[in-house]
Short mmCIF file of C-alpha atoms (C1' of nucleotides) in Angstrom, two decimals:
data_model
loop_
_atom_site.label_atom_id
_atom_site.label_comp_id
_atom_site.label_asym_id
_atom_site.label_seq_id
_atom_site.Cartn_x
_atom_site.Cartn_y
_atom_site.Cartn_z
CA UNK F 1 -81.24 29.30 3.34
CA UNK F 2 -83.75 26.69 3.83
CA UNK F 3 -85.41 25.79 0.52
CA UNK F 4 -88.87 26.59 -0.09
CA UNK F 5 -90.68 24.04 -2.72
CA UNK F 6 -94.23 25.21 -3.93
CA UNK F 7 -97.19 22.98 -3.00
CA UNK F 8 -98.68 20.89 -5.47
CA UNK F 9 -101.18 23.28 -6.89
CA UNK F 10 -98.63 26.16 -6.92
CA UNK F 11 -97.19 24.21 -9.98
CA UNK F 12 -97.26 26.24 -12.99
CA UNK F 13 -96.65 23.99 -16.38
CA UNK F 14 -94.79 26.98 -17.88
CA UNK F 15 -92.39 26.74 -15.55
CA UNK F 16 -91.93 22.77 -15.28
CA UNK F 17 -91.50 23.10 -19.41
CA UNK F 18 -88.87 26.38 -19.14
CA UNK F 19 -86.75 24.75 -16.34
CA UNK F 20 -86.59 21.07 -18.43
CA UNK F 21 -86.10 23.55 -21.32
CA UNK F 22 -82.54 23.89 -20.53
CA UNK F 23 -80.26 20.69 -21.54
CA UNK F 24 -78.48 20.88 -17.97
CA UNK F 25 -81.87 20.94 -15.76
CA UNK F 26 -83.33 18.26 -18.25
CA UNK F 27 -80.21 15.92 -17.95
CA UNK F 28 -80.51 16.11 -14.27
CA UNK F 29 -83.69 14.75 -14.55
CA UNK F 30 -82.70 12.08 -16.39
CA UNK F 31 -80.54 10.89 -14.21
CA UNK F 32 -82.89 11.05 -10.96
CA UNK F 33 -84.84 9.56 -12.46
CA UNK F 34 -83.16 6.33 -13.34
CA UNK F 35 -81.20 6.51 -10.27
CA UNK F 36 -83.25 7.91 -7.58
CA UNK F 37 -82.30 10.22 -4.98
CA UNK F 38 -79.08 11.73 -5.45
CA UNK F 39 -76.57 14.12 -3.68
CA UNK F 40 -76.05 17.51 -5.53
CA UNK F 41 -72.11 17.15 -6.33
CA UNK F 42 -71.08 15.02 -9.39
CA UNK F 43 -74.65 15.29 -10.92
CA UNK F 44 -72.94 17.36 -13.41
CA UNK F 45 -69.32 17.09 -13.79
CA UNK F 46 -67.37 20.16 -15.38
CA UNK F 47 -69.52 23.33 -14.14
CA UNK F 48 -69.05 25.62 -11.28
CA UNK F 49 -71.03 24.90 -7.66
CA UNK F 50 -72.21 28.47 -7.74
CA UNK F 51 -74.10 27.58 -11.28
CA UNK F 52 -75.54 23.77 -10.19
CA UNK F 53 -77.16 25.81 -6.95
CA UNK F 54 -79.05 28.31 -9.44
CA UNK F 55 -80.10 25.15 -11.64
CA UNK F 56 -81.04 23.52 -8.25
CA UNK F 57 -83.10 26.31 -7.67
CA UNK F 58 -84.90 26.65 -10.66
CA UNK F 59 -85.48 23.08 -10.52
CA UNK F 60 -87.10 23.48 -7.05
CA UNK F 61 -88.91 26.34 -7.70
CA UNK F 62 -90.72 25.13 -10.58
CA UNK F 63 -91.82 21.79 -8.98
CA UNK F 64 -90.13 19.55 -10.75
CA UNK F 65 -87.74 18.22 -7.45
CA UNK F 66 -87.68 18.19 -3.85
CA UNK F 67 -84.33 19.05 -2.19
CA UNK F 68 -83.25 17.71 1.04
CA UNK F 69 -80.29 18.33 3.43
CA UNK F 70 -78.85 15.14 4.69
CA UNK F 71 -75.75 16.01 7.02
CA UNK F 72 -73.61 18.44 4.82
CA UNK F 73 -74.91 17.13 1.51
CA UNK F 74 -78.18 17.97 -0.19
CA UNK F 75 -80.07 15.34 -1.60
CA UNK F 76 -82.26 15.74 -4.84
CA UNK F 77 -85.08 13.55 -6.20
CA UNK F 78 -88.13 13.93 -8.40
CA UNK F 79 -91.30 15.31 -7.16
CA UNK F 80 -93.06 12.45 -9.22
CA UNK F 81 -96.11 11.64 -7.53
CA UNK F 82 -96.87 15.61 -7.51
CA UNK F 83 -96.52 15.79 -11.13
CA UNK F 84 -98.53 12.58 -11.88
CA UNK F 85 -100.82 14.06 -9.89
CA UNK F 86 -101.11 17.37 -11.34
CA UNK F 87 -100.22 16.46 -15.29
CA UNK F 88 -100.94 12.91 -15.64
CA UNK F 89 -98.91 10.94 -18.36
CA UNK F 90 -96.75 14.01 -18.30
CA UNK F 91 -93.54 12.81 -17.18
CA UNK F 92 -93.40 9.67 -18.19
CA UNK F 93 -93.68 11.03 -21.63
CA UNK F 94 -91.21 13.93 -21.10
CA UNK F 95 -88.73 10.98 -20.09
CA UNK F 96 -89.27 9.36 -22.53
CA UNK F 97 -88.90 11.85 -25.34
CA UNK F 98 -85.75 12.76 -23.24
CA UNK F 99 -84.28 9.01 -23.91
CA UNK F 100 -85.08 9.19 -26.93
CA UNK F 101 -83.44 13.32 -27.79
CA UNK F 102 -80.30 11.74 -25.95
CA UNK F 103 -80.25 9.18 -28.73
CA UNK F 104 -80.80 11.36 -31.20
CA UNK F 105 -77.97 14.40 -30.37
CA UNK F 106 -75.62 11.36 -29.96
CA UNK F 107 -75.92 10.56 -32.99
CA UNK F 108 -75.78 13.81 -34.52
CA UNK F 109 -72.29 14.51 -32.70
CA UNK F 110 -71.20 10.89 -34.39
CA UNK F 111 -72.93 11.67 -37.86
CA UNK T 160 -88.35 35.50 -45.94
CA UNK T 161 -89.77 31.98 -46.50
CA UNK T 162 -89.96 29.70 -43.43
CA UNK T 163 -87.87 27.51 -43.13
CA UNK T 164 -88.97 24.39 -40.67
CA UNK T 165 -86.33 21.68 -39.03
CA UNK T 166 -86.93 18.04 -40.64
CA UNK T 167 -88.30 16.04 -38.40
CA UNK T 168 -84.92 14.48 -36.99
CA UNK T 169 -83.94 17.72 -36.30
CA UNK T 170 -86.40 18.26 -33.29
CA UNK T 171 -84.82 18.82 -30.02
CA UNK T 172 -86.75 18.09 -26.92
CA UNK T 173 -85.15 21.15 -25.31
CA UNK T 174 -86.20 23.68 -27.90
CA UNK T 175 -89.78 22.40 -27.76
CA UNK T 176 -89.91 22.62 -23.90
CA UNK T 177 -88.31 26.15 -23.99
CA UNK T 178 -90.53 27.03 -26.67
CA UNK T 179 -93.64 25.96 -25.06
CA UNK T 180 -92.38 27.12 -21.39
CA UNK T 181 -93.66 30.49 -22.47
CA UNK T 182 -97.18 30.96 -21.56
CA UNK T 183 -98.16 32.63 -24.83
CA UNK T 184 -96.87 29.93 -27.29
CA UNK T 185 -98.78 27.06 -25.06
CA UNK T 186 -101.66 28.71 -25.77
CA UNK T 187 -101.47 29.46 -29.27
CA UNK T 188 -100.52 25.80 -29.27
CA UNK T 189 -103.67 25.27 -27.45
CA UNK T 190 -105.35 26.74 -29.71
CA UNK T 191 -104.03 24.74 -32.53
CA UNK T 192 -104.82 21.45 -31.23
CA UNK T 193 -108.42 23.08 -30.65
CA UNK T 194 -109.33 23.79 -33.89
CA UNK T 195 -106.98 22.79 -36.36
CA UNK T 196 -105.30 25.68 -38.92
CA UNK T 197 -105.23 28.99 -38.42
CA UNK T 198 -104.40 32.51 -39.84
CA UNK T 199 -101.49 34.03 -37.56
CA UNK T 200 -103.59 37.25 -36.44
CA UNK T 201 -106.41 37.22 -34.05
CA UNK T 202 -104.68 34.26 -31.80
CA UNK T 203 -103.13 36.77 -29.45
CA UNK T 204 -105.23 39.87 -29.40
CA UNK T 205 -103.37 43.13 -27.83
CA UNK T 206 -99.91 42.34 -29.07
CA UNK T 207 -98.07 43.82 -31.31
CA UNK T 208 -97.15 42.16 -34.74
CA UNK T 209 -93.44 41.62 -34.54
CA UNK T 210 -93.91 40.51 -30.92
CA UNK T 211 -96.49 37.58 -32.67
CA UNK T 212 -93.94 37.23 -36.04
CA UNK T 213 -91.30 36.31 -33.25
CA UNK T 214 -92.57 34.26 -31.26
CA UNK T 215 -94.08 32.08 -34.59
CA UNK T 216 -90.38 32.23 -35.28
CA UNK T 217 -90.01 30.32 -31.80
CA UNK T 218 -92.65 27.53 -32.48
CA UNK T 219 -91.60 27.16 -35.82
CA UNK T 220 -87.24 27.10 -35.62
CA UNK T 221 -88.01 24.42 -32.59
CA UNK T 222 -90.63 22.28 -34.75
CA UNK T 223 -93.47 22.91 -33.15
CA UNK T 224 -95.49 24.09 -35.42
CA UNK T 225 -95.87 24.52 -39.73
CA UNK T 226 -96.17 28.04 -41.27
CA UNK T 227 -97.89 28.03 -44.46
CA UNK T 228 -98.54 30.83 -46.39
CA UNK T 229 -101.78 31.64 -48.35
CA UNK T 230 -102.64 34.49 -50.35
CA UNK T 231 -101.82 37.27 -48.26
CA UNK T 232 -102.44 35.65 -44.47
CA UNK T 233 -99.92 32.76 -42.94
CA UNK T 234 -101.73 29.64 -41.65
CA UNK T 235 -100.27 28.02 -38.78
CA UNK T 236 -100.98 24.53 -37.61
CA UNK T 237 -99.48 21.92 -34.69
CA UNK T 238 -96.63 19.65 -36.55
CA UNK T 239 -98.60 16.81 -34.58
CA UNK T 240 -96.99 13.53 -36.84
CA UNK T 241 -93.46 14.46 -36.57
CA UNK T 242 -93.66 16.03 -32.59
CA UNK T 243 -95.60 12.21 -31.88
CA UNK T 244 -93.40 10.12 -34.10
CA UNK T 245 -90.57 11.74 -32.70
CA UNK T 246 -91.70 11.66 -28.94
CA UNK T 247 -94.64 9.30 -28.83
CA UNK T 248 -96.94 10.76 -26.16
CA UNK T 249 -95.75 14.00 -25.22
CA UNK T 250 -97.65 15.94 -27.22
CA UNK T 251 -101.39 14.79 -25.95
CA UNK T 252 -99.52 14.80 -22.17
CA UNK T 253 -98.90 17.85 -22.81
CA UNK T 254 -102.19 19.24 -24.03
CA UNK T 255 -103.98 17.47 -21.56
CA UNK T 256 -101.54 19.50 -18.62
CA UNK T 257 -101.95 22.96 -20.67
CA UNK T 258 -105.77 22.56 -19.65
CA UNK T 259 -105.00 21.55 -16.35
CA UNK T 260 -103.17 24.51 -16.32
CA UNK T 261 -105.13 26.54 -17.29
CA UNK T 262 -107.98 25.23 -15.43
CA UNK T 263 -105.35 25.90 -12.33
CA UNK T 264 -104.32 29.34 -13.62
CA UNK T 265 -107.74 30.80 -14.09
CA UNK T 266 -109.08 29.26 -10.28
CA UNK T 267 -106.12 31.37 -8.93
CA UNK T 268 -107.33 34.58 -10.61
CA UNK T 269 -110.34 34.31 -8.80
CA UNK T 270 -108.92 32.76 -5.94
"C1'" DC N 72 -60.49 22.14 17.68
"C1'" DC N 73 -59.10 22.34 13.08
"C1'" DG N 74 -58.95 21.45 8.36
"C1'" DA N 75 -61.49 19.58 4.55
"C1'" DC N 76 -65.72 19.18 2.29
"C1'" DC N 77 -70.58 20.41 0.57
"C1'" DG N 78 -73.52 23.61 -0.80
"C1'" DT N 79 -75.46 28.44 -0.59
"C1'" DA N 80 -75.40 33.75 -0.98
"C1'" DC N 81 -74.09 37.52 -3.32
"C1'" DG N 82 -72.35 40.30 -6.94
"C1'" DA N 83 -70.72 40.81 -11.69
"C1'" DC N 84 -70.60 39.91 -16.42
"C1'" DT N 85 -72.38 38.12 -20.74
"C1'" DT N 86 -75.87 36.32 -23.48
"C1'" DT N 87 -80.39 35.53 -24.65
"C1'" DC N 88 -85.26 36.63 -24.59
"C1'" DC N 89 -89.39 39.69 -24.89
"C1'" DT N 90 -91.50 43.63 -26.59
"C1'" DC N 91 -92.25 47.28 -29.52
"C1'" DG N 92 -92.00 51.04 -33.37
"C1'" DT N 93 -90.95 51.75 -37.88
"C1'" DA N 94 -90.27 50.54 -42.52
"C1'" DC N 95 -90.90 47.34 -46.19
"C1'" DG N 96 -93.14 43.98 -49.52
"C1'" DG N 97 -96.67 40.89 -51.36
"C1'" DA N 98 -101.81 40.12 -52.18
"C1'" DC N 99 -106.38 41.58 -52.50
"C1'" DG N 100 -110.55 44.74 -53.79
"C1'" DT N 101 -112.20 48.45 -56.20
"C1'" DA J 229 -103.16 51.80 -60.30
"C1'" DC J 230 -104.18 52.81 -55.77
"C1'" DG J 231 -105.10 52.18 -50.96
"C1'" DT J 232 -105.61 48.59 -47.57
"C1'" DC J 233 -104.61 44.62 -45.17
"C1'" DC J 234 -101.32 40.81 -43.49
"C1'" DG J 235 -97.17 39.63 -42.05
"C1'" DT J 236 -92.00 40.08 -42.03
"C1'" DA J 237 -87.28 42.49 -41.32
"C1'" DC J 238 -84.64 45.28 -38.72
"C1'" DG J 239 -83.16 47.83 -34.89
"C1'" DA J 240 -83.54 49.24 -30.07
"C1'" DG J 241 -84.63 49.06 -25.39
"C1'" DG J 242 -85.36 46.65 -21.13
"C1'" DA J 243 -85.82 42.26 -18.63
"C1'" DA J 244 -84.45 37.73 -17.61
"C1'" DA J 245 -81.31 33.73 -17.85
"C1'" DG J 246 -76.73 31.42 -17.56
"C1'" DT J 247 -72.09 31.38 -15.84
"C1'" DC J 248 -68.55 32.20 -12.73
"C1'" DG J 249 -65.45 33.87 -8.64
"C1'" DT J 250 -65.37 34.82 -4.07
"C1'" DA J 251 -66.92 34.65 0.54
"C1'" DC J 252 -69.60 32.48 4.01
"C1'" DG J 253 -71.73 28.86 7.04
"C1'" DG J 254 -72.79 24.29 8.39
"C1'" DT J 255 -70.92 19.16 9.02
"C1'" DC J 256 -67.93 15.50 9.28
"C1'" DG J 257 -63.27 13.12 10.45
"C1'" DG J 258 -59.29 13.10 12.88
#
DNA sequence: CCGACCGTACGACTTTCCTCGTACGGACGT
DNA sequence: ACGTCCGTACGAGGAAAGTCGTACGGTCGG
C-alpha cells in the first residue's frame, strides 16, 4: 500500500513522544538525522523486515518521517521542517537529549 | 510503599518520551510546570484512584517527576534540574509543544 | 523472462499497558 | 477511639504494542 503521512496539523505530540518512546524508532532517528535520507534495509541490523515495516509505520503515522519509494527501495527521512514548524526547538532538543542518553547507556553497559 | 525515584544519571530519554507520550501524564505534567507542587487528587478528575497511583508510578520510575509525601496527601512536582541538566532544553521544548498541542487538540474538537 | 532483492500485508503469539474494584494502612478531626 | 479522607497494593480484565514467519507484489540485472 501506498503510505499515507498526516498533514502538518494532523500531528499529535502524544504520538511523536510514544513512537520516539521506543529505543528502536528513536535510534532511527538518530541516524536520519545525521545522515539524511536513507533506504529502509540496514537501518537496523539484527531484526526481522516484517517488524522494521510496523516501526516504519508508526514512525509515519505519527509525523515524525516521510517515506518515499525510490525504484524497489523505500527511502526514509525526517519530516523536520514540519516539526519545527509545529513544536519549535522540539527536535533539536529531543536530538540532543538522544546524543546525550546514547552516551549515557554506553556507559552504563561499560560501568 | 515509599517512592522510590531514579538518580538523576539514571534517566532514560526513552522512558520519559513513553511516559509523557500518554496524553494524561503530559498534562498532569502541564499542570506541574503551571503551578508548581501539587497534591496527587484533583489533577485528573473522573478517574479512578489506582488508575492515577499508576500512572504517578509512570512519571515517577522514568524521572519525571518527585513524589513527596505530606501528612496524609502526596505532593507531586516536575523534577525540572535533573530532566534540564540531564537534557538541556527538552523540557521547556517540550512544554512549549504540549500547549501547542493542546491549542491544536482543542481547535479540532470544535473543528 | 527469470531469479534475486526490497519492502509490505496478514495472521499469530507474547508482552506490556490502561483501567478499574476491592482491600488495606496511615493521618487527621472530633 | 472512631469515622473519614488520601493514597497505595493487589488482582483482574481488556486493549494495545512488539516481534516474527510466511506469503505476496513490485523492480532491477542478466
Amino acid at each position: 500500500m501506498i503510505a499515507q503521512h498526516p498533514g502538518r496539523e494532523q500531528i499529535r505530540l502524544e504520538n511523536v513522544l510514544s513512537a520516539l518512546g521506543n529505543p528502536m524508532r528513536l535510534e532511527v532517528v538518530r541516524v536520519l538525522a545525521a545522515e539524511g535520507e536513507r533506504a529502509c534495509g540496514g537501518l537496523l541490523p539484527g531484526v526481522s523486515r516484517s517488524t522494521l515495516t510496523h516501526h516504519w509505520r508508526v514512525l509515519r503515522d505519527s509525523g515524525v518521517i516521510w517515506q518515499r519509494p525510490s525504484g524497489r527501495e523505500n527511502l526514509l527521512s525526517l519530516r523536520r521542517e514540519d516539526l519545527d514548524a509545529r513544536f519549535p526547538g522540539l527536535l533539536d532538543a529531543l536530538l540532543d537529549a538522544a546524543e546525550a542518553n546514547a552516551a549515557a547507556v554506553a556507559r552504563d553497559a561499560n560501568h
